[in-house]
Amino acid sequence: MRAAVLAVLVSALLTGCRRQEPRAPESGAGSAPGQQQAASPTPAAPPGAVLFISADTRGYLGPCGCSENMRGGIGRAAFQVQQARQGGQPVLYIDGGNSLFGETHLKADQVPQEERKAKALADAFRTMGIAVRATGELDDTRGAAFRQGLGLPEIPTGGVKVLDAGTRKVGVVAAASGEALVKASQQAREQGADFVVGLLDQPLEAAQAAAALPGLAANLVVATHSASEFSAEENRLVRSDVPVVAVQSKGRSLLRVDLTYAPAKGPFTPQRSQGDVEREVTALEQRIALLDKEIALPGIDPKLKALKQGKRDELAARKQGFLSAPPAPAADVNGFALRFLPLESNLPSAPDTQALVKAYDADVGQLNLAWAKAHGQDCPLPEKGQAGFVGSAVCADCHPDATGVWERTKHHHAWETLEEVGKQHHLNCVGCHVTGWQKPGGVCRLDKVEGREDVGCESCHGPGSKHVDSPSPATIVGKPGQAVCVTCHNTENSPHFDFATYLPRILGPGHGGTGKSGQAGEPPAK
């Protein structure tokens, strides 16, 4: 027995030794007395440059945090750019536009928050050393004067900017149509650009058509404006003579372009010899996606969840290693390689950029609350014959059993989860954490939320005033369907939501179910 234990200990020690990084010899080690070993020079980076491209950020500083392992965050993006600058090659950060706001029109109560957020984004871009950016309709929500007042380096639509990138020049052009893109790309070549990036203020399909137009002198076309809020949930790459990309929206990914330079100038060729790396990354992403789904399962045992989260972080780190390593340069060829960098939850954030996000979070709640107190209007009364919201306390008078079930669900603590992170006055969040947001008889002022906190009975069953006056199955929504749930449990906030899986979590005796009430998979309350 002692021999077996000793064998295990020796094996563990040997394994630990194998994992250690090799140590450099100490000064003079292995040399004749009086001699000092020369330090090994740091290998020089191969000739080239790195481009980082963002687009369609839609006013997002970071993910909402409603689910585990959500991608995104301007702090994580900044870390990737700042880290690359330590590699010895020129690094250019380019923004494709449609980044400052998420909507083309704002309500009056949204203005303080959204303007403050746009300013925070602009400051974050500066910490990333932004070289140039295009603009789109989601940048002009508060007008061209507001946008220009942010002081960011911009290219006008149809314009050209040629940037130094070591021994080559990178041309960045912006356009709103394929024809304008052709013209601007030709102008970039005339101005000496060796590699041309075309930023097209259109969705992916229009960008594909533009890439096939005769006379296009771009090496890469980036579609910078998704068709709708939820139409850019994934990164997209269309390989063709001129590659076309669409970056995952809302700041959840970056596009990295690695340029490698041959001794002589010449045309750039896409590098497609990364098959092994791409296959490994794809396999890791599939495993990560499966773990994400398992981690998000309602009622999962906390210990099992922690184990799966640890494995998930390990796989994400491996994937990041593949994506961050520069590609091997092609001999005697000017090449470029395209890679998407998903900004996973386990990635670090740049401290200076993240400080800007924290400052925004601290300011915006106060701004919104002050606006509500000064200018807020109560919700209108329901029109004649229409139901209004009455609050969960009224429902409890006649439905004590259902109320008891609800009180043991996470819906009952929805407002509390916002208070814990200081976001109870953020307009992007509050609508899914109160009952009847912006509806007759509901909540229309952040300073008057009392009695409507949490995801209450009427969030699912509809406004209850008519049911209170005339209790009947005909005056209330008895069994709300999936369409009600996905107004908040959408692909962004709850990407792994499954109606059949989640529904039992809110059912119980007296509330549509016969089994144990409340959070399934957990011991009953004592």
Coordinates of C-alpha atoms in Angstrom, one line a residue:
M1 CA 0.0 0.0 0.0
R2 CA 2.8 2.4 0.9
A3 CA 4.5 1.6 -2.3
A4 CA 1.4 2.4 -4.3
V5 CA 1.0 5.8 -2.6
L6 CA 4.6 6.6 -3.2
A7 CA 4.3 5.7 -6.9
V8 CA 1.3 8.1 -7.2
L9 CA 3.2 10.9 -5.4
V10 CA 6.2 10.4 -7.7
S11 CA 4.0 10.4 -10.8
A12 CA 2.3 13.6 -9.7
L13 CA 5.7 15.3 -9.0
L14 CA 7.0 14.3 -12.4
T15 CA 3.8 15.5 -14.1
G16 CA 4.2 18.9 -12.3
C17 CA 7.8 19.1 -13.5
R18 CA 6.9 18.5 -17.0
R19 CA 4.3 21.3 -16.9
Q20 CA 6.9 23.9 -15.7
E21 CA 8.3 26.3 -18.2
P22 CA 11.9 25.8 -18.9
R23 CA 14.1 28.1 -16.8
A24 CA 16.8 30.2 -18.3
P25 CA 20.3 29.4 -17.0
E26 CA 21.4 31.7 -14.2
S27 CA 24.2 34.1 -14.9
G28 CA 27.4 32.2 -15.5
A29 CA 25.8 28.8 -15.1
G30 CA 27.5 26.3 -17.3
S31 CA 30.3 28.7 -18.3
A32 CA 33.9 29.0 -17.3
P33 CA 34.6 31.0 -14.1
G34 CA 34.5 34.8 -14.8
Q35 CA 32.4 34.4 -17.9
Q36 CA 28.8 35.7 -18.2
Q37 CA 26.3 34.0 -20.5
A38 CA 24.8 36.5 -23.0
A39 CA 21.1 37.0 -22.7
S40 CA 19.1 35.4 -25.6
P41 CA 17.6 38.2 -27.8
T42 CA 13.8 38.4 -28.1
P43 CA 12.9 37.0 -31.5
A44 CA 11.7 39.8 -33.8
A45 CA 8.2 39.8 -35.0
P46 CA 7.9 38.9 -38.7
P47 CA 7.3 41.9 -41.0
G48 CA 3.6 42.7 -41.0
A49 CA 0.8 44.5 -39.2
V50 CA -2.3 43.6 -37.2
L51 CA -5.7 45.2 -37.8
F52 CA -8.6 45.0 -35.4
I53 CA -12.1 45.8 -36.8
S54 CA -15.3 46.3 -34.9
A55 CA -18.7 47.3 -36.3
D56 CA -22.4 47.3 -35.4
T57 CA -21.7 47.7 -31.7
R58 CA -25.2 49.4 -31.3
G59 CA -24.4 51.3 -28.2
Y60 CA -23.2 48.3 -26.1
L61 CA -20.6 48.8 -23.5
G62 CA -21.0 45.2 -22.3
P63 CA -23.4 42.3 -22.1
C64 CA -26.5 42.7 -19.8
G65 CA -25.3 39.8 -17.5
C66 CA -28.6 38.1 -17.5
S67 CA -27.0 34.7 -18.3
E68 CA -23.7 33.0 -17.6
N69 CA -20.8 33.3 -20.0
M70 CA -22.2 36.1 -22.1
R71 CA -19.8 37.5 -24.8
G72 CA -18.8 41.1 -25.2
G73 CA -17.6 44.1 -23.4
I74 CA -15.6 47.1 -24.6
G75 CA -13.0 46.4 -21.8
R76 CA -12.3 43.0 -23.2
A77 CA -12.0 44.4 -26.7
A78 CA -9.5 47.0 -25.5
F79 CA -7.4 44.4 -23.8
Q80 CA -7.1 42.4 -27.0
V81 CA -5.9 45.6 -28.9
Q82 CA -3.6 46.8 -26.1
Q83 CA -2.1 43.3 -25.8
A84 CA -1.4 43.0 -29.5
R85 CA 0.6 46.3 -29.4
Q86 CA 3.2 44.6 -27.2
G87 CA 4.0 42.2 -30.0
G88 CA 6.3 44.5 -31.9
Q89 CA 4.1 44.9 -35.0
P90 CA 2.1 48.0 -36.0
V91 CA -1.5 47.7 -34.8
L92 CA -4.4 49.6 -36.2
Y93 CA -7.9 49.7 -34.6
I94 CA -10.7 50.5 -37.0
D95 CA -14.4 50.9 -36.2
G96 CA -16.9 50.3 -39.0
G97 CA -19.6 52.5 -37.5
N98 CA -23.2 52.0 -36.3
S99 CA -21.6 51.8 -32.9
L100 CA -22.8 54.8 -30.7
F101 CA -26.5 54.1 -30.4
G102 CA -28.9 51.1 -30.7
E103 CA -31.9 52.9 -32.1
T104 CA -32.3 55.7 -34.7
H105 CA -34.9 57.5 -32.5
L106 CA -35.0 58.0 -28.7
K107 CA -37.8 58.8 -26.4
A108 CA -37.2 61.8 -24.2
D109 CA -36.4 59.7 -21.1
Q110 CA -33.7 57.8 -23.0
V111 CA -31.7 60.8 -24.0
P112 CA -29.6 61.3 -20.8
Q113 CA -28.6 57.6 -20.6
E114 CA -27.9 57.1 -24.3
E115 CA -25.8 60.3 -24.7
R116 CA -23.8 59.4 -21.6
K117 CA -23.2 55.9 -23.0
A118 CA -22.1 57.2 -26.4
K119 CA -19.5 59.4 -24.7
A120 CA -18.3 56.4 -22.7
L121 CA -17.9 54.4 -25.9
A122 CA -16.0 57.3 -27.5
D123 CA -13.6 57.5 -24.6
A124 CA -13.2 53.7 -24.7
F125 CA -12.3 53.9 -28.4
R126 CA -9.5 56.4 -27.5
T127 CA -8.0 54.0 -24.9
M128 CA -7.8 51.5 -27.8
G129 CA -5.9 54.0 -29.9
I130 CA -8.5 54.2 -32.6
A131 CA -7.0 55.0 -36.0
V132 CA -10.2 55.8 -37.9
R133 CA -13.9 55.0 -38.0
A134 CA -16.8 55.1 -40.4
T135 CA -20.3 56.3 -39.5
G136 CA -23.8 55.0 -40.0
E137 CA -27.3 55.9 -39.1
L138 CA -26.9 54.5 -35.6
D139 CA -24.2 57.0 -35.0
D140 CA -26.3 60.0 -35.9
T141 CA -29.2 59.3 -33.6
R142 CA -28.5 62.5 -31.7
G143 CA -27.4 64.4 -34.8
A144 CA -24.2 64.9 -36.7
A145 CA -23.1 67.7 -34.4
F146 CA -23.3 65.5 -31.3
R147 CA -21.3 62.8 -33.1
Q148 CA -18.6 65.1 -34.3
G149 CA -18.4 66.6 -30.8
L150 CA -17.1 63.3 -29.5
G151 CA -13.8 64.1 -31.3
L152 CA -13.2 60.7 -32.9
P153 CA -11.2 60.3 -36.2
E154 CA -13.8 59.8 -38.8
I155 CA -14.1 59.0 -42.5
P156 CA -17.0 60.6 -44.3
T157 CA -19.2 58.3 -46.4
G158 CA -17.5 57.9 -49.7
G159 CA -14.2 59.0 -48.1
V160 CA -10.7 57.5 -47.9
K161 CA -8.1 57.3 -45.2
V162 CA -4.6 55.9 -45.8
L163 CA -2.7 54.8 -42.7
D164 CA 0.9 53.8 -42.2
A165 CA 1.3 50.1 -41.2
G166 CA 5.1 49.6 -41.1
T167 CA 6.5 49.2 -44.6
R168 CA 3.1 49.2 -46.1
K169 CA 0.1 51.5 -46.2
V170 CA -3.5 50.4 -45.3
G171 CA -6.3 52.2 -47.0
V172 CA -9.7 52.4 -45.2
V173 CA -12.7 53.4 -47.2
A174 CA -16.3 54.0 -46.2
A175 CA -19.4 53.7 -48.4
A176 CA -23.1 53.3 -48.3
S177 CA -23.4 51.6 -51.7
G178 CA -21.5 49.1 -53.8
E179 CA -20.8 51.7 -56.6
A180 CA -19.5 54.2 -54.0
L181 CA -17.3 51.4 -52.5
V182 CA -15.7 50.7 -55.9
K183 CA -14.9 54.4 -56.5
A184 CA -13.5 54.9 -53.0
S185 CA -11.3 51.8 -53.2
Q186 CA -9.8 52.9 -56.5
Q187 CA -9.0 56.3 -54.9
A188 CA -7.3 54.5 -52.0
R189 CA -5.0 52.7 -54.5
E190 CA -4.3 56.0 -56.2
Q191 CA -3.2 57.4 -52.9
G192 CA -0.7 54.6 -52.3
A193 CA -2.6 52.0 -50.3
D194 CA -1.2 48.5 -50.5
F195 CA -4.0 46.8 -48.6
V196 CA -7.6 48.2 -48.8
V197 CA -10.4 47.6 -46.3
G198 CA -13.9 48.5 -47.5
L199 CA -16.4 49.4 -44.8
L200 CA -19.9 49.1 -46.3
D201 CA -22.9 50.5 -44.4
Q202 CA -25.1 47.6 -45.4
P203 CA -26.0 44.0 -44.3
L204 CA -24.0 41.0 -45.3
E205 CA -26.0 40.1 -48.4
A206 CA -25.5 43.6 -49.9
A207 CA -21.8 43.5 -49.1
Q208 CA -21.5 40.2 -51.0
A209 CA -23.0 41.8 -54.1
A210 CA -20.7 44.8 -53.8
A211 CA -17.6 42.4 -53.5
A212 CA -18.5 41.0 -56.9
L213 CA -18.7 44.4 -58.7
P214 CA -16.1 45.0 -61.5
G215 CA -13.4 47.5 -60.6
L216 CA -13.5 46.9 -56.9
A217 CA -10.0 47.5 -55.6
A218 CA -10.5 46.4 -52.0
N219 CA -8.9 43.3 -50.4
L220 CA -11.6 42.9 -47.8
V221 CA -15.2 44.1 -47.4
V222 CA -16.8 44.5 -44.0
A223 CA -20.6 44.7 -43.7
T224 CA -21.1 47.2 -40.9
H225 CA -24.8 47.3 -40.4
S226 CA -27.0 44.3 -39.7
A227 CA -30.5 44.2 -41.0
S228 CA -32.2 44.1 -37.6
E229 CA -31.4 43.9 -33.9
F230 CA -31.2 40.1 -33.8
S231 CA -29.9 39.4 -37.3
A232 CA -26.2 39.4 -36.5
E233 CA -26.0 36.8 -33.7
E234 CA -23.0 35.1 -35.2
N235 CA -19.8 36.0 -37.0
R236 CA -20.0 35.5 -40.7
L237 CA -17.2 35.0 -43.3
V238 CA -17.9 34.6 -47.0
R239 CA -14.7 33.4 -48.8
S240 CA -14.5 34.7 -52.3
D241 CA -12.0 36.6 -54.5
V242 CA -12.7 39.5 -52.1
P243 CA -13.6 38.1 -48.7
V244 CA -16.7 39.5 -47.0
V245 CA -17.3 39.6 -43.3
A246 CA -20.0 40.6 -40.8
V247 CA -18.8 40.8 -37.2
Q248 CA -21.2 39.6 -34.4
S249 CA -23.1 42.7 -33.3
K250 CA -23.3 44.5 -30.0
G251 CA -19.6 44.3 -29.4
R252 CA -19.4 40.6 -28.8
S253 CA -16.5 39.9 -31.2
L254 CA -13.7 41.6 -33.0
L255 CA -12.3 40.8 -36.4
R256 CA -8.5 40.4 -36.4
V257 CA -6.6 40.8 -39.7
D258 CA -3.0 39.7 -39.7
L259 CA -0.9 41.2 -42.6
T260 CA 2.4 39.5 -43.5
Y261 CA 4.8 41.3 -45.7
A262 CA 7.1 39.8 -48.3
P263 CA 10.5 41.5 -49.1
A264 CA 8.9 43.2 -52.1
K265 CA 5.6 45.0 -52.3
G266 CA 2.9 43.4 -54.3
P267 CA -0.7 42.2 -54.2
F268 CA -2.0 40.6 -51.0
T269 CA -3.3 37.1 -51.1
P270 CA -5.7 35.6 -48.5
Q271 CA -4.0 32.9 -46.5
R272 CA -6.1 29.7 -46.4
S273 CA -3.6 27.3 -45.0
Q274 CA -4.9 27.4 -41.5
G275 CA -7.1 24.3 -41.8
D276 CA -5.7 22.6 -38.7
V277 CA -6.2 25.7 -36.5
E278 CA -9.7 26.4 -37.9
R279 CA -10.8 22.8 -37.3
E280 CA -9.4 22.9 -33.7
V281 CA -11.2 26.2 -33.0
T282 CA -14.4 24.9 -34.5
A283 CA -14.2 21.7 -32.4
L284 CA -13.6 23.8 -29.2
E285 CA -16.5 26.1 -30.0
Q286 CA -18.8 23.2 -30.3
R287 CA -17.7 21.8 -27.0
I288 CA -18.0 25.2 -25.3
A289 CA -21.5 25.7 -26.7
L290 CA -22.6 22.4 -25.3
L291 CA -21.2 23.3 -21.9
D292 CA -22.9 26.7 -22.0
K293 CA -26.2 24.9 -22.5
E294 CA -25.6 22.5 -19.6
I295 CA -24.4 25.3 -17.3
A296 CA -27.6 27.2 -18.0
L297 CA -29.9 24.3 -17.2
P298 CA -32.4 25.3 -14.4
G299 CA -31.8 23.4 -11.2
I300 CA -28.3 22.2 -12.0
D301 CA -26.4 21.1 -8.9
P302 CA -24.0 23.9 -7.9
K303 CA -21.0 21.6 -7.6
L304 CA -21.5 20.1 -11.0
K305 CA -22.1 23.6 -12.4
A306 CA -18.7 24.8 -11.0
L307 CA -17.0 21.8 -12.5
K308 CA -18.5 22.4 -15.9
Q309 CA -17.7 26.1 -15.7
G310 CA -14.0 25.3 -14.9
K311 CA -13.8 23.0 -18.0
R312 CA -15.6 25.7 -20.1
D313 CA -13.0 28.3 -19.1
E314 CA -10.2 25.9 -19.8
L315 CA -11.5 25.3 -23.3
A316 CA -12.1 29.0 -23.9
A317 CA -8.5 29.8 -22.9
R318 CA -7.2 27.1 -25.4
K319 CA -9.4 28.6 -28.1
Q320 CA -8.1 32.1 -27.4
G321 CA -4.5 30.9 -27.6
F322 CA -5.2 29.6 -31.1
L323 CA -6.9 32.8 -32.2
S324 CA -4.3 35.2 -30.8
A325 CA -1.2 33.4 -32.2
P326 CA 0.1 35.2 -35.3
P327 CA -0.1 33.0 -38.5
A328 CA 3.0 31.8 -40.1
P329 CA 4.0 34.1 -42.9
A330 CA 3.9 32.8 -46.4
A331 CA 7.3 32.9 -48.1
D332 CA 7.8 35.6 -50.6
V333 CA 4.1 36.4 -50.6
N334 CA 2.2 39.4 -49.1
G335 CA -0.6 37.7 -47.3
F336 CA -3.5 38.3 -44.9
A337 CA -5.4 36.0 -42.5
L338 CA -8.8 36.7 -41.1
R339 CA -9.9 35.5 -37.6
F340 CA -12.8 36.4 -35.4
L341 CA -12.1 37.0 -31.8
P342 CA -15.2 36.2 -29.6
L343 CA -14.9 38.3 -26.5
E344 CA -15.6 35.4 -24.1
S345 CA -16.5 35.9 -20.4
N346 CA -13.2 34.6 -19.1
L347 CA -11.1 37.1 -21.0
P348 CA -9.5 40.0 -19.0
S349 CA -10.5 43.6 -19.5
A350 CA -8.2 46.6 -19.9
P351 CA -8.3 48.4 -16.5
D352 CA -8.4 51.9 -18.0
T353 CA -11.3 51.0 -20.3
Q354 CA -13.2 49.1 -17.7
A355 CA -12.9 52.1 -15.4
L356 CA -14.8 54.1 -18.0
V357 CA -17.6 51.5 -17.9
K358 CA -17.8 51.6 -14.1
A359 CA -18.0 55.4 -14.2
Y360 CA -20.9 55.2 -16.7
D361 CA -22.7 52.7 -14.5
A362 CA -22.4 55.0 -11.5
D363 CA -23.6 58.1 -13.4
V364 CA -26.4 56.8 -15.5
G365 CA -28.7 55.6 -12.7
Q366 CA -28.5 59.0 -11.1
L367 CA -29.1 60.7 -14.4
N368 CA -32.2 58.6 -15.2
L369 CA -33.6 59.0 -11.7
A370 CA -33.1 62.8 -11.8
W371 CA -34.8 63.0 -15.2
A372 CA -37.8 60.9 -14.0
K373 CA -38.3 63.1 -10.9
A374 CA -38.1 66.3 -13.0
H375 CA -39.9 65.3 -16.2
G376 CA -41.5 61.9 -15.7
Q377 CA -45.1 61.3 -16.5
D378 CA -47.4 58.6 -15.0
C379 CA -48.6 55.8 -17.3
P380 CA -51.9 56.7 -18.9
L381 CA -55.1 55.1 -17.7
P382 CA -56.4 52.2 -19.7
E383 CA -58.8 53.1 -22.5
K384 CA -62.5 52.4 -21.8
G385 CA -63.1 48.6 -21.9
Q386 CA -59.4 47.8 -21.7
A387 CA -57.7 46.2 -18.7
G388 CA -55.0 47.9 -16.6
F389 CA -52.4 46.7 -14.2
V390 CA -53.2 46.3 -10.5
G391 CA -50.1 44.7 -9.0
S392 CA -49.3 41.3 -7.6
A393 CA -50.6 42.1 -4.1
V394 CA -54.1 42.4 -5.4
C395 CA -53.8 39.0 -7.1
A396 CA -52.6 37.4 -3.8
D397 CA -56.0 38.2 -2.1
C398 CA -57.8 35.5 -4.2
H399 CA -54.9 33.3 -5.3
P400 CA -52.8 32.5 -2.1
D401 CA -51.6 29.2 -3.4
A402 CA -50.4 30.6 -6.7
T403 CA -48.7 33.5 -4.9
G404 CA -46.9 31.0 -2.7
V405 CA -45.5 29.3 -5.7
W406 CA -44.5 32.6 -7.3
E407 CA -42.7 33.7 -4.2
R408 CA -40.4 30.7 -4.4
T409 CA -39.3 31.5 -8.0
K410 CA -36.6 33.8 -9.4
H411 CA -39.4 36.0 -10.9
H412 CA -40.2 37.2 -7.4
H413 CA -36.6 38.4 -7.0
A414 CA -36.1 40.1 -10.4
W415 CA -36.0 43.6 -9.0
E416 CA -33.6 42.5 -6.3
T417 CA -31.1 41.2 -8.9
L418 CA -30.9 44.7 -10.4
E419 CA -30.4 46.3 -7.0
E420 CA -27.5 43.9 -6.2
V421 CA -25.6 45.3 -9.2
G422 CA -26.8 48.9 -9.0
K423 CA -28.7 48.8 -12.3
Q424 CA -32.3 49.3 -11.0
H425 CA -32.4 52.7 -12.7
H426 CA -30.9 51.5 -16.1
L427 CA -33.5 51.8 -18.8
N428 CA -31.9 48.9 -20.7
C429 CA -32.6 46.6 -17.8
V430 CA -35.7 47.7 -15.9
G431 CA -38.3 46.7 -18.4
C432 CA -37.9 43.0 -17.7
H433 CA -37.6 43.4 -14.0
V434 CA -40.9 45.1 -13.2
T435 CA -44.5 44.5 -14.0
G436 CA -46.2 46.5 -16.8
W437 CA -43.3 48.6 -18.0
Q438 CA -44.6 51.5 -20.1
K439 CA -48.1 50.1 -20.2
P440 CA -51.5 51.6 -19.0
G441 CA -51.6 51.2 -15.2
G442 CA -48.0 49.9 -15.1
V443 CA -44.7 51.6 -14.5
C444 CA -43.6 54.6 -16.6
R445 CA -41.4 56.4 -14.1
L446 CA -38.2 55.1 -12.4
D447 CA -39.1 57.1 -9.3
K448 CA -42.5 55.3 -9.0
V449 CA -41.8 51.6 -9.1
E450 CA -43.2 50.7 -5.7
G451 CA -45.8 47.9 -6.0
R452 CA -44.7 46.9 -9.4
E453 CA -41.3 45.4 -8.6
D454 CA -40.4 42.0 -10.0
V455 CA -41.8 39.8 -12.7
G456 CA -45.3 39.6 -11.2
C457 CA -48.5 37.8 -12.0
E458 CA -49.5 40.2 -14.7
S459 CA -46.2 40.0 -16.5
C460 CA -47.4 36.6 -17.7
H461 CA -51.2 36.7 -17.3
G462 CA -51.8 40.2 -18.6
P463 CA -53.3 43.2 -16.9
G464 CA -55.8 42.1 -14.2
S465 CA -58.2 45.0 -13.5
K466 CA -61.0 43.4 -15.5
H467 CA -60.4 40.1 -13.8
V468 CA -60.6 41.8 -10.4
D469 CA -63.9 43.4 -11.3
S470 CA -65.3 40.1 -12.8
P471 CA -63.3 37.0 -11.8
S472 CA -63.6 34.6 -14.7
P473 CA -61.3 32.6 -17.0
A474 CA -62.5 34.9 -19.8
T475 CA -61.1 38.0 -18.2
I476 CA -57.5 36.8 -17.7
V477 CA -54.9 34.9 -19.7
G478 CA -55.0 31.6 -17.9
K479 CA -52.1 29.8 -19.6
P480 CA -49.7 32.2 -21.2
G481 CA -47.6 30.7 -24.0
Q482 CA -44.0 30.9 -25.1
A483 CA -44.6 34.2 -27.0
V484 CA -45.0 36.0 -23.7
C485 CA -41.8 34.5 -22.2
V486 CA -39.6 35.4 -25.2
T487 CA -40.3 39.1 -24.9
C488 CA -37.6 39.0 -22.2
H489 CA -36.1 35.5 -22.6
N490 CA -34.9 36.4 -26.0
T491 CA -31.8 35.3 -27.9
E492 CA -29.7 38.0 -26.3
N493 CA -30.7 37.9 -22.7
S494 CA -31.5 34.2 -22.4
P495 CA -29.8 32.4 -25.3
H496 CA -30.4 28.9 -23.9
F497 CA -34.1 29.5 -23.0
D498 CA -36.3 26.5 -23.8
F499 CA -39.9 26.9 -23.0
A500 CA -40.6 23.2 -22.1
T501 CA -37.5 23.1 -19.8
Y502 CA -38.1 26.4 -18.0
L503 CA -41.9 26.3 -17.6
P504 CA -41.9 23.7 -14.7
R505 CA -39.7 26.1 -12.8
I506 CA -42.6 28.5 -12.2
L507 CA -45.4 25.9 -11.8
G508 CA -46.6 24.1 -8.7
P509 CA -49.8 23.2 -6.7
G510 CA -52.3 26.0 -7.2
H511 CA -50.3 27.4 -10.1
G512 CA -50.7 25.1 -13.0
G513 CA -48.8 22.2 -11.6
T514 CA -49.2 19.2 -9.3
G515 CA -45.6 18.5 -8.2
K516 CA -43.2 20.3 -6.0
S517 CA -43.5 24.1 -6.5
G518 CA -40.8 26.7 -7.2
Q519 CA -37.3 25.8 -8.2
A520 CA -37.2 22.3 -9.5
G521 CA -34.2 20.2 -8.5
E522 CA -33.8 22.0 -5.2
P523 CA -34.9 20.7 -1.8
P524 CA -38.4 21.8 -0.7
A525 CA -38.5 24.8 1.7
K526 CA -38.6 23.9 5.4

